[in-house]
Coordinates of C-alpha atoms in Angstrom, one line a residue:
Chain A
M1270 CA -34.4 -20.8 -61.2
P1271 CA -34.3 -17.2 -62.5
R1272 CA -34.6 -16.7 -66.2
L1273 CA -31.1 -16.2 -67.7
P1274 CA -30.1 -14.1 -70.7
C1275 CA -28.7 -17.3 -72.3
E1276 CA -31.9 -19.3 -71.7
K1277 CA -33.0 -19.3 -75.3
I1278 CA -29.7 -20.8 -76.6
L1279 CA -29.9 -23.2 -73.6
A1280 CA -33.5 -24.4 -74.2
P1281 CA -32.7 -27.2 -76.8
W1282 CA -30.1 -28.5 -74.3
R1283 CA -32.6 -29.0 -71.4
P1284 CA -33.7 -32.6 -71.3
R1285 CA -37.0 -33.0 -73.2
K1286 CA -39.6 -35.2 -71.4
P1287 CA -39.9 -38.4 -73.4
G1288 CA -43.3 -39.4 -74.8
K1289 CA -45.4 -41.9 -72.8
G1290 CA -43.7 -45.3 -72.7
R1291 CA -40.5 -43.9 -74.2
T1292 CA -37.2 -43.0 -72.6
L1293 CA -34.9 -40.1 -73.2
D1294 CA -32.2 -41.0 -75.7
L1295 CA -28.9 -39.2 -75.3
A1296 CA -28.2 -40.0 -79.0
D1297 CA -30.8 -37.2 -79.8
Y1298 CA -28.3 -34.6 -78.5
D1299 CA -25.2 -34.0 -80.7
P1300 CA -22.0 -34.0 -78.6
D1301 CA -20.3 -32.2 -81.5
A1302 CA -22.7 -29.2 -81.4
R1303 CA -21.3 -25.8 -80.5
P1304 CA -24.4 -23.6 -79.7
F1305 CA -22.4 -21.2 -77.6
L1306 CA -19.3 -21.0 -79.8
K1307 CA -19.9 -18.4 -82.5
G1308 CA -16.4 -17.8 -83.8
D1309 CA -13.4 -20.2 -84.0
T1310 CA -11.7 -22.0 -81.1
P1311 CA -9.0 -19.4 -80.4
E1312 CA -11.6 -16.7 -80.1
G1313 CA -13.7 -19.1 -77.9
K1314 CA -10.7 -19.6 -75.6
K1315 CA -10.4 -15.8 -75.2
Q1316 CA -14.0 -15.6 -74.3
V1317 CA -13.6 -18.3 -71.7
E1318 CA -10.7 -16.4 -70.2
R1319 CA -12.9 -13.2 -70.1
L1320 CA -15.8 -15.1 -68.5
A1321 CA -13.4 -16.6 -65.8
Q1322 CA -12.4 -13.0 -64.9
E1323 CA -16.1 -11.9 -64.8
I1324 CA -16.9 -15.0 -62.6
D1325 CA -14.0 -13.9 -60.3
A1326 CA -15.4 -10.4 -59.8
L1327 CA -18.9 -11.8 -59.2
Q1328 CA -17.6 -14.5 -56.8
D1329 CA -15.9 -11.7 -54.8
L1330 CA -19.3 -10.0 -54.5
F1331 CA -21.1 -13.3 -53.9
Y1332 CA -18.8 -14.0 -51.0
A1333 CA -19.2 -10.5 -49.5
D1334 CA -23.0 -10.6 -49.9
R1335 CA -23.6 -13.9 -48.1
R1336 CA -27.3 -14.1 -49.0
H1337 CA -26.9 -16.9 -51.5
K1338 CA -25.3 -20.3 -51.9
L1339 CA -24.4 -21.9 -55.2
L1340 CA -24.0 -25.6 -56.0
V1341 CA -22.6 -26.6 -59.4
I1342 CA -22.9 -30.3 -60.2
L1343 CA -20.7 -31.8 -63.0
Q1344 CA -21.6 -35.3 -64.2
G1345 CA -20.2 -37.2 -67.2
T1346 CA -18.3 -40.3 -68.2
D1347 CA -14.6 -40.7 -67.6
A1348 CA -12.6 -38.2 -69.6
S1349 CA -15.7 -36.1 -70.3
G1350 CA -13.8 -33.0 -69.0
K1351 CA -15.1 -32.5 -65.4
D1352 CA -11.6 -31.6 -64.0
G1353 CA -10.8 -29.4 -67.0
T1354 CA -14.1 -27.5 -66.6
I1355 CA -13.4 -26.7 -63.0
R1356 CA -9.9 -25.5 -63.9
H1357 CA -11.0 -23.2 -66.7
I1358 CA -14.2 -21.8 -65.1
L1359 CA -12.7 -21.2 -61.7
A1360 CA -9.1 -20.6 -62.6
R1361 CA -9.2 -17.0 -61.6
T1362 CA -11.2 -17.1 -58.4
S1363 CA -9.6 -17.1 -54.9
P1364 CA -10.0 -20.4 -53.0
L1365 CA -11.7 -18.3 -50.3
G1366 CA -15.4 -19.1 -50.8
V1367 CA -14.9 -21.6 -53.6
R1368 CA -14.7 -25.3 -52.9
A1369 CA -14.4 -28.3 -55.2
V1370 CA -15.5 -31.7 -53.9
G1371 CA -14.4 -34.8 -55.9
W1372 CA -16.6 -37.7 -55.1
R1373 CA -15.2 -41.2 -55.2
A1374 CA -16.6 -44.6 -54.2
P1375 CA -18.1 -44.3 -50.7
T1376 CA -15.9 -45.4 -47.7
A1377 CA -17.1 -48.0 -45.2
V1378 CA -18.4 -45.3 -42.9
E1379 CA -20.2 -43.5 -45.7
R1380 CA -21.8 -46.8 -46.8
D1381 CA -23.1 -47.2 -43.3
H1382 CA -25.3 -44.2 -43.9
D1383 CA -27.9 -43.3 -46.6
Y1384 CA -26.3 -42.2 -49.9
L1385 CA -27.3 -38.5 -49.4
W1386 CA -25.6 -38.3 -45.9
R1387 CA -22.1 -37.5 -47.2
I1388 CA -23.5 -35.2 -49.9
H1389 CA -25.5 -33.1 -47.4
R1390 CA -22.3 -32.5 -45.3
Q1391 CA -20.6 -30.8 -48.3
V1392 CA -23.3 -28.5 -49.7
P1393 CA -22.3 -24.8 -49.8
G1394 CA -22.8 -22.4 -46.9
A1395 CA -23.7 -18.7 -47.1
G1396 CA -21.6 -16.9 -49.7
E1397 CA -20.0 -20.2 -50.8
I1398 CA -19.7 -21.7 -54.3
V1399 CA -19.2 -25.5 -54.3
V1400 CA -18.5 -27.5 -57.3
F1401 CA -19.2 -31.3 -57.2
N1402 CA -17.0 -33.4 -59.5
R1403 CA -19.5 -36.3 -59.7
S1404 CA -22.2 -36.3 -57.1
H1405 CA -25.2 -38.2 -55.6
Y1406 CA -26.1 -39.0 -59.2
E1407 CA -23.5 -41.7 -59.2
D1408 CA -25.9 -43.5 -56.9
V1409 CA -28.5 -43.8 -59.7
L1410 CA -25.9 -44.8 -62.3
V1411 CA -23.3 -47.3 -60.9
P1412 CA -25.8 -49.5 -59.0
V1413 CA -28.3 -49.4 -61.8
V1414 CA -25.7 -50.5 -64.5
N1415 CA -24.4 -53.1 -62.1
G1416 CA -27.9 -54.4 -61.5
E1417 CA -27.6 -53.8 -57.7
I1418 CA -30.9 -51.9 -57.6
G1419 CA -34.0 -52.4 -59.6
G1420 CA -36.5 -50.1 -61.3
E1421 CA -38.6 -49.5 -58.2
E1422 CA -35.6 -48.5 -56.0
T1423 CA -34.2 -46.4 -58.8
R1424 CA -37.5 -44.5 -59.1
R1425 CA -37.6 -44.1 -55.3
R1426 CA -34.1 -42.5 -55.4
F1427 CA -35.0 -40.2 -58.2
A1428 CA -37.9 -38.9 -56.0
Q1429 CA -35.6 -38.6 -53.0
I1430 CA -33.0 -36.7 -55.0
N1431 CA -35.7 -34.3 -56.3
D1432 CA -37.0 -33.7 -52.8
F1433 CA -33.5 -33.1 -51.5
E1434 CA -32.7 -30.6 -54.2
R1435 CA -36.0 -28.8 -53.7
M1436 CA -35.2 -28.4 -50.0
L1437 CA -31.8 -27.0 -50.9
T1438 CA -33.2 -24.5 -53.4
E1439 CA -36.0 -23.5 -51.0
T1440 CA -33.4 -22.7 -48.3
G1441 CA -31.3 -20.4 -50.5
T1442 CA -29.1 -22.6 -52.7
T1443 CA -29.1 -22.3 -56.5
V1444 CA -28.4 -25.7 -58.0
L1445 CA -26.8 -25.9 -61.5
K1446 CA -26.5 -29.4 -63.0
F1447 CA -24.4 -30.1 -66.1
L1448 CA -24.0 -33.3 -68.0
L1449 CA -20.8 -33.2 -70.0
H1450 CA -21.8 -35.1 -73.1
I1451 CA -19.1 -36.7 -75.3
S1452 CA -19.2 -39.4 -77.9
S1453 CA -17.8 -42.9 -77.4
E1454 CA -15.1 -42.2 -80.0
E1455 CA -14.1 -38.9 -78.2
Q1456 CA -13.7 -40.9 -75.0
R1457 CA -11.6 -43.5 -76.7
E1458 CA -9.2 -40.8 -77.9
R1459 CA -9.0 -39.1 -74.6
L1460 CA -8.4 -42.3 -72.6
Q1461 CA -5.8 -43.4 -75.1
A1462 CA -4.0 -40.1 -74.6
R1463 CA -4.0 -40.8 -70.9
L1464 CA -2.2 -44.1 -71.6
D1465 CA 0.2 -42.6 -74.1
D1466 CA 1.2 -39.4 -72.2
P1467 CA 3.4 -40.0 -69.1
R1468 CA 2.0 -36.8 -67.6
K1469 CA -1.5 -38.2 -67.9
N1470 CA -0.9 -41.9 -66.9
W1471 CA -2.1 -41.2 -63.3
K1472 CA -5.5 -40.2 -64.6
L1473 CA -6.4 -43.7 -65.8
V1474 CA -7.1 -46.7 -63.6
P1475 CA -7.8 -50.2 -65.1
D1476 CA -11.4 -49.9 -63.9
D1477 CA -12.0 -47.0 -66.3
L1478 CA -11.7 -49.5 -69.2
T1479 CA -14.2 -51.9 -67.6
V1480 CA -16.6 -49.1 -67.2
R1481 CA -16.1 -48.1 -70.8
E1482 CA -17.2 -51.5 -72.0
R1483 CA -20.6 -50.7 -70.5
W1484 CA -20.9 -47.4 -72.5
G1485 CA -24.3 -48.2 -73.8
D1486 CA -25.7 -49.1 -70.4
Y1487 CA -24.4 -45.9 -68.9
Q1488 CA -25.9 -43.8 -71.7
K1489 CA -29.2 -45.5 -71.0
A1490 CA -28.9 -44.9 -67.3
Y1491 CA -28.1 -41.2 -68.0
G1492 CA -31.1 -40.9 -70.2
A1493 CA -33.4 -42.2 -67.4
L1494 CA -31.7 -40.0 -64.9
L1495 CA -32.0 -36.8 -67.0
A1496 CA -35.7 -37.4 -67.7
A1497 CA -36.5 -38.1 -64.0
T1498 CA -34.5 -35.4 -62.2
S1499 CA -34.6 -32.4 -64.5
T1500 CA -36.9 -30.3 -62.3
P1501 CA -38.1 -26.7 -62.5
W1502 CA -36.1 -26.0 -59.4
A1503 CA -32.9 -27.8 -60.5
P1504 CA -33.0 -28.4 -64.3
W1505 CA -30.2 -30.3 -66.1
T1506 CA -28.2 -28.8 -68.9
I1507 CA -26.8 -31.2 -71.5
V1508 CA -23.4 -29.8 -72.5
P1509 CA -22.1 -30.8 -76.0
A1510 CA -18.5 -31.5 -74.8
N1511 CA -16.5 -33.0 -77.7
S1512 CA -15.1 -29.5 -78.0
K1513 CA -13.4 -28.6 -74.8
T1514 CA -13.6 -24.9 -75.6
H1515 CA -17.3 -25.1 -76.3
R1516 CA -17.9 -27.0 -73.0
N1517 CA -16.0 -24.4 -71.0
L1518 CA -17.8 -21.5 -72.8
M1519 CA -21.3 -22.9 -72.3
I1520 CA -20.8 -23.7 -68.6
A1521 CA -19.0 -20.5 -67.8
T1522 CA -21.8 -18.5 -69.5
V1523 CA -24.5 -20.2 -67.4
V1524 CA -22.5 -19.7 -64.2
R1525 CA -21.8 -16.0 -65.1
D1526 CA -25.4 -15.4 -66.0
T1527 CA -26.6 -17.1 -62.9
L1528 CA -24.4 -15.0 -60.6
Q1529 CA -25.5 -11.8 -62.4
S1530 CA -29.1 -12.7 -62.0
L1531 CA -28.9 -12.8 -58.2
G1532 CA -28.8 -9.0 -57.7
L1533 CA -25.7 -9.3 -55.6
R1534 CA -24.6 -6.3 -53.5
Y1535 CA -21.9 -5.4 -50.9
P1536 CA -23.5 -5.3 -47.4
P1537 CA -23.6 -1.8 -45.9
A1538 CA -21.4 -0.8 -42.9
D1539 CA -22.6 -1.8 -39.4
P1540 CA -24.5 1.3 -38.0
A1541 CA -22.4 1.1 -34.9
V1542 CA -19.2 2.1 -36.8
A1543 CA -20.4 3.8 -39.9
G1544 CA -18.7 7.1 -40.5
L1545 CA -16.2 6.6 -37.6
R1546 CA -12.6 8.0 -37.7
I1547 CA -10.3 5.3 -36.3
A1548 CA -7.6 6.4 -33.8
Chain B
M835 CA 11.8 -29.0 -43.5
P836 CA 14.0 -29.2 -46.6
R837 CA 16.5 -26.4 -47.2
L838 CA 15.1 -23.9 -49.6
P839 CA 17.0 -21.7 -52.2
C840 CA 15.5 -18.6 -50.4
E841 CA 16.6 -19.8 -47.0
K842 CA 19.4 -17.2 -46.7
I843 CA 17.1 -14.2 -47.3
L844 CA 14.6 -15.9 -45.0
A845 CA 17.0 -16.4 -42.1
P846 CA 16.6 -13.0 -40.5
W847 CA 12.8 -13.4 -40.6
R848 CA 12.8 -16.6 -38.6
P849 CA 11.9 -15.8 -35.0
R850 CA 15.2 -15.5 -33.0
K851 CA 15.1 -17.3 -29.6
P852 CA 15.1 -14.5 -27.0
G853 CA 17.8 -14.5 -24.3
K854 CA 17.2 -16.0 -20.9
G855 CA 14.5 -14.1 -19.0
R856 CA 13.6 -12.1 -22.1
T857 CA 10.7 -12.3 -24.6
L858 CA 10.7 -12.0 -28.4
D859 CA 9.8 -8.4 -29.3
L860 CA 8.0 -8.0 -32.6
A861 CA 9.2 -4.4 -32.7
D862 CA 12.7 -5.8 -33.6
Y863 CA 11.3 -6.9 -37.0
D864 CA 10.6 -4.0 -39.4
P865 CA 7.2 -4.3 -41.1
D866 CA 8.4 -1.9 -43.8
A867 CA 11.3 -4.1 -44.8
R868 CA 11.3 -5.6 -48.3
P869 CA 13.9 -8.3 -48.3
F870 CA 12.3 -10.2 -51.3
L871 CA 11.5 -7.1 -53.4
K872 CA 14.6 -6.1 -55.4
G873 CA 13.0 -3.8 -58.0
D874 CA 10.0 -1.4 -57.7
T875 CA 6.4 -2.4 -56.9
P876 CA 5.2 -2.8 -60.5
E877 CA 8.1 -5.2 -61.2
G878 CA 7.3 -7.0 -57.9
K879 CA 3.6 -7.5 -59.0
K880 CA 4.8 -9.1 -62.3
Q881 CA 7.0 -11.4 -60.3
V882 CA 4.0 -12.4 -58.1
E883 CA 2.0 -13.2 -61.2
R884 CA 4.8 -15.3 -62.6
L885 CA 5.1 -17.1 -59.2
A886 CA 1.4 -17.8 -59.1
Q887 CA 1.7 -19.4 -62.5
E888 CA 4.6 -21.5 -61.3
I889 CA 2.7 -22.5 -58.2
D890 CA -0.2 -23.6 -60.5
A891 CA 2.0 -25.9 -62.5
L892 CA 3.6 -27.3 -59.4
Q893 CA 0.2 -27.8 -57.7
D894 CA -1.0 -29.8 -60.7
L895 CA 2.0 -32.1 -60.3
F896 CA 1.5 -32.2 -56.5
Y897 CA -2.1 -33.3 -57.0
A898 CA -1.1 -36.0 -59.4
D899 CA 1.8 -37.2 -57.3
R900 CA -0.2 -37.7 -54.1
R901 CA 2.8 -38.5 -51.9
H902 CA 2.7 -35.2 -50.0
K903 CA 0.4 -32.9 -48.1
L904 CA 0.9 -29.1 -47.7
L905 CA -0.6 -27.0 -44.9
V906 CA 0.0 -23.2 -45.1
I907 CA -1.0 -21.3 -42.0
L908 CA -1.6 -17.5 -42.2
Q909 CA -1.8 -15.5 -39.0
G910 CA -1.9 -11.8 -38.5
T911 CA -4.0 -9.0 -37.0
D912 CA -7.1 -7.8 -38.8
A913 CA -6.3 -6.2 -42.1
S914 CA -2.8 -7.7 -42.2
G915 CA -3.6 -9.2 -45.6
K916 CA -4.5 -12.8 -45.1
D917 CA -7.4 -12.9 -47.6
G918 CA -5.3 -10.9 -50.1
T919 CA -2.4 -13.3 -49.8
I920 CA -4.6 -16.3 -50.6
R921 CA -6.1 -14.5 -53.6
H922 CA -2.7 -13.6 -55.1
I923 CA -0.7 -16.7 -54.3
L924 CA -3.4 -19.1 -55.4
A925 CA -5.2 -17.0 -58.0
R926 CA -4.1 -19.3 -60.8
T927 CA -4.6 -22.8 -59.3
S928 CA -7.7 -24.9 -59.9
P929 CA -9.9 -25.5 -56.8
L930 CA -9.3 -29.2 -57.3
G931 CA -6.7 -30.1 -54.6
V932 CA -6.6 -26.6 -53.1
R933 CA -8.7 -25.7 -50.1
A934 CA -8.9 -22.5 -48.0
V935 CA -10.3 -22.8 -44.5
G936 CA -11.3 -19.5 -42.8
W937 CA -11.4 -20.0 -39.0
R938 CA -13.9 -18.0 -36.9
A939 CA -14.9 -18.2 -33.3
P940 CA -15.7 -21.8 -32.4
T941 CA -19.3 -23.0 -32.5
A942 CA -21.0 -24.5 -29.4
V943 CA -20.3 -28.0 -30.7
E944 CA -16.6 -27.1 -31.4
R945 CA -16.3 -25.7 -27.9
D946 CA -17.5 -29.0 -26.5
H947 CA -14.2 -30.5 -27.8
D948 CA -10.6 -29.8 -27.4
Y949 CA -9.3 -26.8 -29.5
L950 CA -7.4 -29.0 -31.9
W951 CA -10.4 -31.2 -32.7
R952 CA -11.9 -29.0 -35.4
I953 CA -8.4 -28.2 -36.8
H954 CA -7.5 -31.8 -37.2
R955 CA -10.6 -32.5 -39.3
Q956 CA -9.5 -29.9 -41.9
V957 CA -5.8 -30.8 -42.4
P958 CA -4.8 -31.7 -46.0
G959 CA -5.1 -35.2 -47.4
A960 CA -2.8 -36.8 -50.0
G961 CA -2.0 -34.4 -52.9
E962 CA -3.9 -31.6 -51.2
I963 CA -2.9 -28.0 -50.4
V964 CA -4.8 -26.4 -47.6
V965 CA -4.5 -22.8 -46.5
F966 CA -5.6 -21.8 -43.0
N967 CA -6.8 -18.2 -42.7
R968 CA -6.2 -18.0 -39.0
S969 CA -5.8 -21.3 -37.2
H970 CA -5.3 -23.1 -33.8
Y971 CA -2.9 -20.2 -33.0
E972 CA -6.0 -18.1 -32.2
D973 CA -6.3 -20.3 -29.1
V974 CA -3.0 -19.0 -27.7
L975 CA -3.9 -15.4 -28.6
V976 CA -7.5 -14.5 -27.8
P977 CA -7.8 -16.3 -24.5
V978 CA -4.3 -15.1 -23.5
V979 CA -5.2 -11.4 -24.2
N980 CA -8.6 -11.8 -22.6
G981 CA -7.0 -13.3 -19.5
E982 CA -9.0 -16.5 -19.8
I983 CA -5.9 -18.7 -19.6
G984 CA -2.8 -18.2 -17.5
G985 CA 0.9 -18.8 -18.2
E986 CA 0.8 -22.4 -17.3
E987 CA -2.1 -23.3 -19.5
T988 CA -0.6 -21.2 -22.4
R989 CA 2.7 -23.1 -22.1
R990 CA 0.9 -26.4 -22.0
R991 CA -1.0 -25.4 -25.3
F992 CA 2.3 -24.4 -26.9
A993 CA 3.7 -27.9 -26.2
Q994 CA 0.5 -29.5 -27.5
I995 CA 0.6 -27.5 -30.7
N996 CA 4.2 -28.4 -31.2
D997 CA 3.5 -32.1 -30.7
F998 CA 0.5 -31.9 -33.0
E999 CA 2.5 -30.3 -35.8
R1000 CA 5.3 -32.7 -35.3
M1001 CA 2.9 -35.6 -35.8
L1002 CA 1.6 -33.9 -39.0
T1003 CA 5.0 -33.5 -40.4
E1004 CA 6.1 -37.0 -39.5
T1005 CA 3.1 -38.3 -41.3
G1006 CA 3.8 -36.5 -44.6
T1007 CA 2.6 -33.0 -44.2
T1008 CA 4.8 -30.0 -44.8
V1009 CA 3.7 -27.1 -42.5
L1010 CA 4.4 -23.5 -43.5
K1011 CA 3.6 -20.8 -41.0
F1012 CA 3.5 -17.1 -41.9
L1013 CA 2.9 -14.2 -39.5
L1014 CA 1.8 -11.2 -41.6
H1015 CA 3.5 -8.4 -39.8
I1016 CA 2.1 -4.8 -40.2
S1017 CA 2.5 -1.7 -38.1
S1018 CA -0.3 -0.2 -36.0
E1019 CA -0.4 2.8 -38.4
E1020 CA -0.8 0.6 -41.4
Q1021 CA -3.7 -1.3 -39.7
R1022 CA -5.3 2.1 -38.9
E1023 CA -5.2 3.1 -42.6
R1024 CA -6.5 -0.2 -43.8
L1025 CA -9.4 -0.4 -41.3
Q1026 CA -10.3 3.2 -42.1
A1027 CA -10.4 2.3 -45.8
R1028 CA -12.9 -0.5 -44.9
L1029 CA -15.1 2.1 -43.2
D1030 CA -14.8 4.6 -46.1
D1031 CA -15.2 2.3 -49.1
P1032 CA -18.7 0.9 -49.5
R1033 CA -17.2 -2.2 -51.3
K1034 CA -15.2 -2.9 -48.2
N1035 CA -17.7 -2.1 -45.4
W1036 CA -18.6 -5.8 -45.0
K1037 CA -15.0 -6.6 -44.0
L1038 CA -15.2 -4.6 -40.8
V1039 CA -17.2 -5.6 -37.7
P1040 CA -17.4 -3.3 -34.6
D1041 CA -15.4 -6.0 -32.6
D1042 CA -12.4 -5.4 -34.9
L1043 CA -12.0 -1.9 -33.3
T1044 CA -12.2 -3.3 -29.8
V1045 CA -9.5 -5.8 -30.7
R1046 CA -7.4 -2.9 -32.2
E1047 CA -7.5 -1.2 -28.8
R1048 CA -5.5 -4.1 -27.4
W1049 CA -2.8 -3.9 -30.1
G1050 CA 0.0 -4.0 -27.6
D1051 CA -1.3 -7.0 -25.8
Y1052 CA -1.7 -8.9 -29.1
Q1053 CA 1.8 -8.0 -30.2
K1054 CA 3.1 -9.3 -26.9
A1055 CA 1.1 -12.5 -27.2
Y1056 CA 2.4 -13.0 -30.8
G1057 CA 5.9 -12.5 -29.5
A1058 CA 5.5 -15.3 -27.0
L1059 CA 3.8 -17.6 -29.5
L1060 CA 6.5 -17.1 -32.1
A1061 CA 9.3 -17.9 -29.7
A1062 CA 7.5 -21.0 -28.3
T1063 CA 6.2 -22.6 -31.5
S1064 CA 8.9 -22.0 -34.1
T1065 CA 10.2 -25.5 -34.3
P1066 CA 12.7 -27.3 -36.6
W1067 CA 9.8 -29.2 -38.1
A1068 CA 7.4 -26.2 -38.5
P1069 CA 9.3 -22.9 -38.2
W1070 CA 7.5 -19.5 -38.4
T1071 CA 8.3 -16.9 -41.0
I1072 CA 7.7 -13.3 -40.0
V1073 CA 6.6 -11.5 -43.2
P1074 CA 7.1 -7.8 -43.4
A1075 CA 3.7 -6.9 -44.8
N1076 CA 3.2 -3.2 -44.9
S1077 CA 3.9 -3.6 -48.6
K1078 CA 1.2 -5.9 -50.0
T1079 CA 3.4 -6.7 -53.0
H1080 CA 6.4 -7.6 -50.8
R1081 CA 4.1 -9.8 -48.6
N1082 CA 2.8 -11.7 -51.7
L1083 CA 6.2 -12.0 -53.2
M1084 CA 7.8 -13.4 -50.0
I1085 CA 5.1 -16.0 -49.3
A1086 CA 4.8 -17.0 -53.0
T1087 CA 8.5 -17.5 -53.1
V1088 CA 8.5 -19.8 -50.1
V1089 CA 5.5 -21.8 -51.3
R1090 CA 7.1 -22.2 -54.8
D1091 CA 10.5 -23.2 -53.4
T1092 CA 8.9 -25.6 -51.0
L1093 CA 6.9 -27.3 -53.8
Q1094 CA 10.0 -27.5 -55.9
S1095 CA 12.0 -29.1 -53.1
L1096 CA 9.7 -32.1 -52.9
G1097 CA 10.9 -33.9 -56.0
L1098 CA 7.4 -34.2 -57.4
R1099 CA 6.7 -36.5 -60.3
Y1100 CA 3.8 -37.9 -62.3
P1101 CA 3.0 -41.5 -61.2
P1102 CA 3.6 -44.1 -63.8
A1103 CA 0.8 -46.0 -65.6
D1104 CA -0.7 -49.0 -63.9
P1105 CA 1.2 -52.1 -65.3
A1106 CA -2.2 -53.7 -66.0
V1107 CA -3.0 -51.2 -68.7
A1108 CA 0.4 -49.8 -69.8
G1109 CA 0.9 -49.8 -73.5
L1110 CA -2.7 -50.9 -74.2
R1111 CA -4.6 -49.9 -77.4
I1112 CA -8.2 -49.0 -76.4
A1113 CA -11.0 -50.3 -78.6

């Protein structure tokens, strides 16, 4: 990971390694914080819009350059704002070279393979930006909370994921991982809005409410995951996300800074045609 | 295909069946025409921007609705504006539910299969809009111009393509096919700009100039293709594309009108949770 201009504001939002015998507690990170939002919300929204335009220009260059690959992983509970983030951060870019992958429960064929099999097929190619809406991290959350895998298997998966991500970064992929961190009360309000607003009904399935009942277990599983898989090559960023504008601003800033740090350039003309006049 | 509000302006730009023993001649369609551009270019650009916002709102609904699939196929010579169209038409939509597929020469594995194999894997799923930048139509252009397949095989492929597209439409996919039609002189200017502008060098490979030398052969192959594969279920639209603004305006209008014609709606709440208060 290159050092970014925003690294200093970011530092407190990188998962801190818990002391010996302790676990990372998400409650230590305030979901109402707004470290990236200096002014008021309307001003923040304008900044997000400007960042989206900067990201568009940089993505154009990224696509032409073809020396890099970028994988953005968004994790978070239901209604934490994963879809909204994708919409706001990448609202200005062309679909050429930008791909969003929404991960759902694995199909029968996918379950017949290891859990990284379907993930590997969808990682970005040269010049491509891919955003994962959920990811392989669901495989160290859902089965953990449901008691389908124990501590030993969970630790084995953490190591497998770290190895997989190291291979990706060593072969030219920048991996950005964001946990969209909201409070239980914020989730309640957003899910209620999905029930009350006919335009949002489709976003809620009954199972979301069953999952919400296990809020504490999921927060605990997230804590373990963040501590175990925040690596030098692919660190996590905990994004205070009760404010949607702050969430967009923070993630857009990291994405913009990351793209800027790559030293992107337009490839030169093929020597075979450089300077030619076309008939 | 549902009847669209713009159908009347569109009618002269649907390929006309050539008379017996004759072939469709693209020279009969003026690439400088601007049937969709009533005012001047700056006004047209504003209209494109408004249409992009309308398409964004409709795509959101399309994604939620999940009863339809939309495949937009863009064909045209090098520098006819396929990338630019995607950028302008879909500049406002979220990557969630919108996917662009750029087709290049088939890989070794792809060549080991029939030519529709790789295409079929990339068609849209429920609620998804997919744009093909080039498509299976390259397989009735390149091998025809290069003399790799004869008339009989070409006619067989036309029929296979028509059957394939009918199956897609019968199973819920709307297929929109646009030929971006520019003049030889317009292509010369645009390719020259790619050579002269360092930010555009990467868009031109030496092979593009070899292909340009066979301009007449490609126009002829396009004529045969348009006549043979413009079907009631998946008609072609010839887009006069010397004016980029006209091109964007025409295609955006057809896409907007098509989405509007589908009677999209937000799905209702699951009865199991409707009216619930969340704790």
